[in-house]
XYZ file of C-alpha atoms in Angstrom:
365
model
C -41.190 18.371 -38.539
C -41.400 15.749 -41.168
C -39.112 12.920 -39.858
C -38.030 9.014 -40.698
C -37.144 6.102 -39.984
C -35.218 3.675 -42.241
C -36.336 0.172 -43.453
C -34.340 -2.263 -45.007
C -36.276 -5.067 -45.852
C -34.299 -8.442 -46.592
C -31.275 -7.061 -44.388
C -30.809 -7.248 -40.611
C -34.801 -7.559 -39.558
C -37.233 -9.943 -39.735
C -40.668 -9.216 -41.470
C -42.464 -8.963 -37.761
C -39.475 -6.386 -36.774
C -39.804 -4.167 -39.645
C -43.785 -3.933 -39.240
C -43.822 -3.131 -35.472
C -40.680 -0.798 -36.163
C -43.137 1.000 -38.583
C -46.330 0.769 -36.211
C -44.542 2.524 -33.685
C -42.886 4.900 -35.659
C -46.901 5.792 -37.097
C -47.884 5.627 -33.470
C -45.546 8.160 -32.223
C -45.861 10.919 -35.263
C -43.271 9.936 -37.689
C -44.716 10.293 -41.241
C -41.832 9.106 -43.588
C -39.839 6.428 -44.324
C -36.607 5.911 -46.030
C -36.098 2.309 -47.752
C -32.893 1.835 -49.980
C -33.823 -1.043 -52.387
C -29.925 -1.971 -53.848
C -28.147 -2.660 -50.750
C -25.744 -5.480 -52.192
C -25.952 -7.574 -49.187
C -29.936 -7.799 -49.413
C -31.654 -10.937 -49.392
C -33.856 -10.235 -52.531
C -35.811 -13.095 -52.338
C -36.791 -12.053 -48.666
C -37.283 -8.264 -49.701
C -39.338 -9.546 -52.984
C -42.103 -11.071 -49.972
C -42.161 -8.561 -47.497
C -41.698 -4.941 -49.083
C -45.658 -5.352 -50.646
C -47.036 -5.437 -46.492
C -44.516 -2.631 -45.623
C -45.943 -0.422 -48.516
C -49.345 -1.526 -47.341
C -48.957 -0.726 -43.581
C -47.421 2.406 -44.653
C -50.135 3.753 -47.095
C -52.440 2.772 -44.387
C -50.794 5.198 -42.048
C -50.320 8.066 -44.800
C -46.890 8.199 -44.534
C -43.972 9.070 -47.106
C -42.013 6.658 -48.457
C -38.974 7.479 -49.901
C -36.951 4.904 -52.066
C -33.705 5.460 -53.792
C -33.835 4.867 -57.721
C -31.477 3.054 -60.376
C -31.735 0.492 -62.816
C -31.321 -2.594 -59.907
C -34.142 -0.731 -58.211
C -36.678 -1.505 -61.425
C -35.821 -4.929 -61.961
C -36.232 -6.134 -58.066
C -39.777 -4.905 -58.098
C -40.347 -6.302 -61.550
C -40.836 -3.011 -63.166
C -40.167 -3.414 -67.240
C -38.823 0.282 -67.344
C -38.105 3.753 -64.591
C -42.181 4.725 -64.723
C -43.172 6.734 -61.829
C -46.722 6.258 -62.146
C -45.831 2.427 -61.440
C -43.824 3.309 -57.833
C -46.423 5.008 -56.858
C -49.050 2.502 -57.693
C -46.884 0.222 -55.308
C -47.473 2.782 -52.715
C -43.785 4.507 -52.995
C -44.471 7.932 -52.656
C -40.839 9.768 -53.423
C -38.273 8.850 -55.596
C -34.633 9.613 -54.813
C -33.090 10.789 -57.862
C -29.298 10.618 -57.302
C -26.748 9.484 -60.533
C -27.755 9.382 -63.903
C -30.504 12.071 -64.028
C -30.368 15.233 -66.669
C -31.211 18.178 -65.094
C -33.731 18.390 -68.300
C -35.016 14.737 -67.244
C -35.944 16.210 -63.349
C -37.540 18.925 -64.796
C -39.411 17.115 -67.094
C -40.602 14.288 -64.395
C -42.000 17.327 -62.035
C -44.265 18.514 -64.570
C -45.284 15.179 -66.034
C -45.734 13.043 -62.574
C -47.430 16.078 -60.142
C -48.723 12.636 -58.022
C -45.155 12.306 -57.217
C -42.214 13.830 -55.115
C -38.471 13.553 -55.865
C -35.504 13.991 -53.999
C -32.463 15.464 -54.553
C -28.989 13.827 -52.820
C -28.153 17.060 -50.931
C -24.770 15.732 -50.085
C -23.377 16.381 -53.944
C -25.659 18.904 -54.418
C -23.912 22.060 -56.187
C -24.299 25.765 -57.179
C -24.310 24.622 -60.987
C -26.655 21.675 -60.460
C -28.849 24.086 -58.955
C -28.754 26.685 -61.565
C -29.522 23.827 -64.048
C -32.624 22.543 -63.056
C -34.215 26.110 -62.578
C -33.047 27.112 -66.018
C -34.578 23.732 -67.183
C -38.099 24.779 -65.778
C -38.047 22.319 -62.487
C -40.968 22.515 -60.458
C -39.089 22.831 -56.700
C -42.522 22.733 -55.294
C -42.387 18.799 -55.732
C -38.448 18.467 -55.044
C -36.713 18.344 -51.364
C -33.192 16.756 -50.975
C -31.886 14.345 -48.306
C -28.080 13.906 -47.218
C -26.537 10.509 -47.850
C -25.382 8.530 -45.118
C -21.509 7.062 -44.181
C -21.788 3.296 -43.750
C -17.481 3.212 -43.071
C -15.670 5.116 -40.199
C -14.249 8.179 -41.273
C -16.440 8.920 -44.581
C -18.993 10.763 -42.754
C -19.233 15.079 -43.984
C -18.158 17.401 -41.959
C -20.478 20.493 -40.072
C -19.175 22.624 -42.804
C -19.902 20.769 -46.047
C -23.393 20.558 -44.535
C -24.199 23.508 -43.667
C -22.515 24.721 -46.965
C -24.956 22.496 -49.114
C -28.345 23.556 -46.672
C -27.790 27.105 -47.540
C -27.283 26.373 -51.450
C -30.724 24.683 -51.091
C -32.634 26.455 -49.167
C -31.692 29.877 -51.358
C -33.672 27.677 -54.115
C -37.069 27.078 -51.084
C -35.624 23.221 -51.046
C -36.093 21.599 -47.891
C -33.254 19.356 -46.668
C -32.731 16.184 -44.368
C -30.256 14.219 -42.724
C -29.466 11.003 -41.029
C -28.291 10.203 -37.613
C -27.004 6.833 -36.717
C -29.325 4.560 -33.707
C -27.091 3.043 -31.070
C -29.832 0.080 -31.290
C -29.310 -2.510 -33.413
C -27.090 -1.186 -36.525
C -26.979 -1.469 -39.555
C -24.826 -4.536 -41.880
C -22.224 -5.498 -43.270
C -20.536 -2.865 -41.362
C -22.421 -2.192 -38.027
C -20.649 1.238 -37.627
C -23.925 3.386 -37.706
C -25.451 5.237 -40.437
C -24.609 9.271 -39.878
C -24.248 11.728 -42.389
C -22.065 13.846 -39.899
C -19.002 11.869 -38.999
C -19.229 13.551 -35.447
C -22.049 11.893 -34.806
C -21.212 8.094 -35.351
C -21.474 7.123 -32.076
C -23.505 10.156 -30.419
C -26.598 10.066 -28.803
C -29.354 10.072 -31.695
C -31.575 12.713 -30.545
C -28.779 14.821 -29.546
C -27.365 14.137 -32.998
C -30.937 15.224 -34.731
C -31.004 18.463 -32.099
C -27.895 19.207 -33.364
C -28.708 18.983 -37.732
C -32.232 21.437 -36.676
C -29.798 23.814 -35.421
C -27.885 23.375 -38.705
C -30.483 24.031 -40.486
C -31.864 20.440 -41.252
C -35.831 20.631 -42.011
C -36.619 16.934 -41.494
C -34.045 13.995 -39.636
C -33.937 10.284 -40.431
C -33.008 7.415 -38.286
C -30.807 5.601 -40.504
C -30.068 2.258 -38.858
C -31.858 -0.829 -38.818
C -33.500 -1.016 -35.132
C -33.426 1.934 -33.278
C -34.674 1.933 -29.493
C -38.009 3.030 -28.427
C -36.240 6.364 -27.181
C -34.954 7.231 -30.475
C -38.006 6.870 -32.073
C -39.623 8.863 -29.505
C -37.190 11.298 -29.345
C -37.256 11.903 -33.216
C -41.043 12.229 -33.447
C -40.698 14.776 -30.860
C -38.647 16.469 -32.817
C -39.156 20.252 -32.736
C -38.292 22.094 -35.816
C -36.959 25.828 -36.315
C -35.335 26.570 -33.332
C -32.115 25.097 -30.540
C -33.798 22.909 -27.949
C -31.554 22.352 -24.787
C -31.962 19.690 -22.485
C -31.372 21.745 -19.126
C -32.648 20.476 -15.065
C -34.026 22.906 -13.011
C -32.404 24.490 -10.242
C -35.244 25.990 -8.501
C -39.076 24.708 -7.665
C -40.358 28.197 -7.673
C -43.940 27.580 -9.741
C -43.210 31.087 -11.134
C -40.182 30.613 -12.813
C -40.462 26.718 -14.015
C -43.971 28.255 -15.902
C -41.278 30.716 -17.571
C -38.943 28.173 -18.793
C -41.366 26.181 -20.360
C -42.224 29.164 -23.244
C -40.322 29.284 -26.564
C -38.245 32.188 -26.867
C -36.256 33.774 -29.255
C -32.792 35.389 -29.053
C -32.403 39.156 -29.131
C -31.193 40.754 -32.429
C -28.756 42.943 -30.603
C -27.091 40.156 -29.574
C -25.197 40.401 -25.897
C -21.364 39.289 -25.503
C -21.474 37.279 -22.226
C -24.956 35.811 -22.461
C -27.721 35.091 -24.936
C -30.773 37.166 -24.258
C -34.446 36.316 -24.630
C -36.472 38.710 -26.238
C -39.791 37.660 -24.112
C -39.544 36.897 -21.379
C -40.481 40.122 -19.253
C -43.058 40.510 -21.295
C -44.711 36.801 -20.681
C -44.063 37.067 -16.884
C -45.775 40.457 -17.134
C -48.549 38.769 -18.807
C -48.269 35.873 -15.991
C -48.957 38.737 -13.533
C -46.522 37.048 -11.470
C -43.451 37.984 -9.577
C -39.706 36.504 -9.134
C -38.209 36.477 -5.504
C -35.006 36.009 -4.705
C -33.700 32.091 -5.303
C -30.492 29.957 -5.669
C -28.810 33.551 -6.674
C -25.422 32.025 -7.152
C -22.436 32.070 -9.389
C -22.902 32.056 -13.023
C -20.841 29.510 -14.883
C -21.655 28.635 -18.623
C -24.395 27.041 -19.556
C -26.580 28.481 -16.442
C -30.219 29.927 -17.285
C -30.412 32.762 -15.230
C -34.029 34.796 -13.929
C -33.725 38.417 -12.811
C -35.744 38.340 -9.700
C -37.553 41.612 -7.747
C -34.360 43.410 -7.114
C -33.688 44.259 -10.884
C -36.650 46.450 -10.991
C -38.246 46.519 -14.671
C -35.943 43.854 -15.674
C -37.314 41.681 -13.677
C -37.888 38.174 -15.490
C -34.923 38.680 -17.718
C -33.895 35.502 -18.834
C -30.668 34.943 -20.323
C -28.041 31.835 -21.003
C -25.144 32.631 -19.955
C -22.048 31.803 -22.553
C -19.255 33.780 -20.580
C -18.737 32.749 -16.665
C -20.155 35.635 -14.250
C -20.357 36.207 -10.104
C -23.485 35.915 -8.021
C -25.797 38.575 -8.040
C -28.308 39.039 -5.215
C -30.822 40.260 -8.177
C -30.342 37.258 -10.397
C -31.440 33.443 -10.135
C -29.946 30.836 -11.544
C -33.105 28.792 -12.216
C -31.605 25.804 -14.261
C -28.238 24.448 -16.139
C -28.029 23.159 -19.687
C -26.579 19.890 -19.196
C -22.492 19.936 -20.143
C -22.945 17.507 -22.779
C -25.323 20.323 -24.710
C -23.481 23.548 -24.484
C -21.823 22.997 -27.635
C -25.218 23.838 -29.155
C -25.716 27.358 -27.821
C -23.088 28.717 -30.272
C -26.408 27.867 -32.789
C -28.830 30.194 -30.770
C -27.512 33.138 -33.601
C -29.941 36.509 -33.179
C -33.316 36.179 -34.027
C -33.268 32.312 -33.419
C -35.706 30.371 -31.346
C -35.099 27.904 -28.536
C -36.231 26.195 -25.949
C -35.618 23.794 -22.724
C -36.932 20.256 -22.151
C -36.585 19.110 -18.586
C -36.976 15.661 -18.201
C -38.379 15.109 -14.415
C -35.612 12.577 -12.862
C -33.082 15.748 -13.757
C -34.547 17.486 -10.810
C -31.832 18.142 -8.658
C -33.768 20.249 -6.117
C-alpha cells in the first residue's frame, strides 16, 4: 500500500521535527505525504522558510506529495496564478482539487498536465459528480480521492458514509484514502486528533488504519502532527487487500505456528458459526506435515482453531470461530484474536483475504 504521513510546516513542529518525521517515514516505506498549505493558524513566515527543504528531502526520497489547492495556496508560495506545471516544479507532486473546480476544468487539467496527479475529496464525493467528470472526458488514470479529516469532536463520518462513498469510487477504478488520528503529539488549535471516522478519535492508529483496509480504503494517512515511532511503523507495514488480526498463539507446535503465518482467504460458501479458510489443508499438505492433538479446548469467539489427526482428511482445517463452540478432541485451538480486534472479523466477507500478526511478547505459552 501507498501510505502517508502529514506535514504541517509553520504549525506545531519545528523545521528539525518535520525533516526527521519525514526521514523516518522514507526509512520505513512510506511514499506519500499529505501537507495542507491554508491552515489559518500557520505561521507563514515559518512555512515560507522551511516547506522548500521538505519538498527537497521528499523528491530526494521519491515520494508523493500531496497538497491541498485554493487561491491562499498560490499566493503563500508566490505563485502569480493556479499553474500546475509550477507545483510541480516545486516538487509537489498531487494537487487536491476540492471547491471551486468544474468538472470540465478536472477533465481538462488531466489531459493537459499528464506530469501531474489530482485528487478528488472523497468525503463529498457524489453519484452526479462522478457521472460529470466521465461525461467531461476525465482521465481517472491520473485521479485518486482522499477523505477529509474532523479537526472538532463529533464531526468525524460515520462507517457508513464511508463505505458508501468507497464503493461510488471504486465503480469508477478510483482509488481512495483515509486518515487516522496519532495519539503522539496532535494536531492545533484543537488537539483532538485528525480522523476521518469519528470512531476512531482516540483509537489506536494502526488498529484504526486495519480497520479503513477492511473498509475498503486503498492507501491510509497519519493525519496528526507527530506521530510515534510505532505508528509510523505500523502504517508502513500496512498490508493492503485483505483483514489482518492481531492474534497470540496458543500452542508452540512448529507445525501449526508455520500454518498461521500464510495468507488465506475466506471460503465463498461461507459457514454460520465460523469463518473458513479456503487453504489451509492444502498448504499443510504441501508442508508434508502433520497436526497432533494440542490445547483442544473450548471454542469461544475469536479462537483460531486447527483440525488435528483425528479429523481425518480435514485435517489442518483452519477456521475463526464467530459463534462460541465445545471442545473437540479433533480440534486445536492454536491462537485467539485479541478482544479488542474481533469487531473486525465481521469484514472477513467470502472470498476475502486475511491474515494474523503475532507479535512475540503475546506468547502466552
Amino acid at each position: 500500500m501507498d501510505n502517508g504521513i502529514s506535514l504541517y510546516p509553520g504549525l506545531d513542529n519545528t523545521p528539525a521535527e518535520n525533516l526527521a518525521l519525514l526521514e523516518e517515514a522514507a526509512h520505513d516505506g512510506i511514499r506519500r505525504i499529505f501537507t495542507s498549505l491554508h491552515i489559518p493558524e500557520t505561521d507563514v513566515s515559518a512555512l515560507k522558510q522551511e516547506i522548500g527543504t521538505l519538498l527537497q528531502a521528499a523528491r530526494r526520497h521519491g515520494m508523493e506529495v500531496i497538497s491541498d489547492v485554493s487561491p491562499a495556496t498560490c499566493q503563500l508560495l508566490d505563485l502569480p496564478d493556479f499553474n500546475p506545471t509550477s507545483f510541480r516544479m516545486l516538487g509537489i507532486t498531487t494537487l487536491r482539487l476540492d471547491y471551486g473546480f468544474s468538472a470540465e476544468e478536472i477533465a481538462r487539467l488531466t489531459h493537459r498536465f499528464p506530469e501531474m496527479r489530482f485528487q478528488l475529496n472523497a468525503s463529498t464525493i457524489t453519484r452526479r459528480i462522478l457521472k460529470d467528470l466521465q461525461d467531461a472526458g476525465t482521465d481517472f488514470s491520473r485521479i485518486d480521492a482522499l477523505h477529509n479529516f474532523y479537526p472538532r469532536r463529533g464531526t468525524g463520518l460515520s462507517e457508513q458514509s464511508l463505505v458508501h462513498a468507497n464503493i461510488l469510487l471504486h465503480r469508477y477504478g478510483i482509488r481512495v484514502g483515509a486518515f487516522v488520528a496519532s495519539q503522539g503529539r496532535r494536531r492545533s488549535p484543537l488537539k483532538d486528533g485528525l480522523p476521518t471516522l469519528e470512531e476512531h478519535r482516540d483509537e489506536a492508529a494502526e488498529l484504526s488504519a486495519r480497520h479503513l483496509v477492511a473498509l475498503g480504503c486503498d492507501s491510509v494517512f497519519l493525519a496528526d502532527s507527530l506521530p510515534t515511532a510505532e505508528e509510523i511503523q505500523g502504517i508502513g507495514q500496512l498490508q493492503g487487500d485483505q483483514v489482518t488480526l492481531h492474534a497470540r498463539y496458543m500452542t508452540k507446535d512448529p507445525v501449526q505456528r508455520e500454518l498461521l503465518a500464510h495468507t488465506f482467504t475466506a471460503r465463498l460458501d461461507e459457514a454460520r458459526d465460523a469463518i473458513r479458510a479456503q487453504e489451509s489443508r492444502r498448504l499443510l499438505r504441501e508442508m508434508h506435515a502433520r497436526v497432533l492433538p494440542d490445547n483442544a479446548t473450548t471454542h469461544p469467539i475469536g479462537a483460531v482453531t486447527i483440525d488435528n489427526e483425528g479429523y481425518g482428511r480435514y485435517m489442518g482445517e483452519l477456521q475463526i470461530i464467530r459463534v462460541p463452540q465445545p471442545s473437540d478432541p479433533r480440534t486445536n485451538v492454536a491462537a485467539m484474536i485479541d478482544e479488542s480486534e474481533c469487531n473486525l472479523l465481521q469484514y472477513i466477507t467470502p472470498g476475502r483475504k486475511f491474515s494474523f500478526r503475532f507479535a512475540p511478547e503475546t506468547d502466552i505459552i
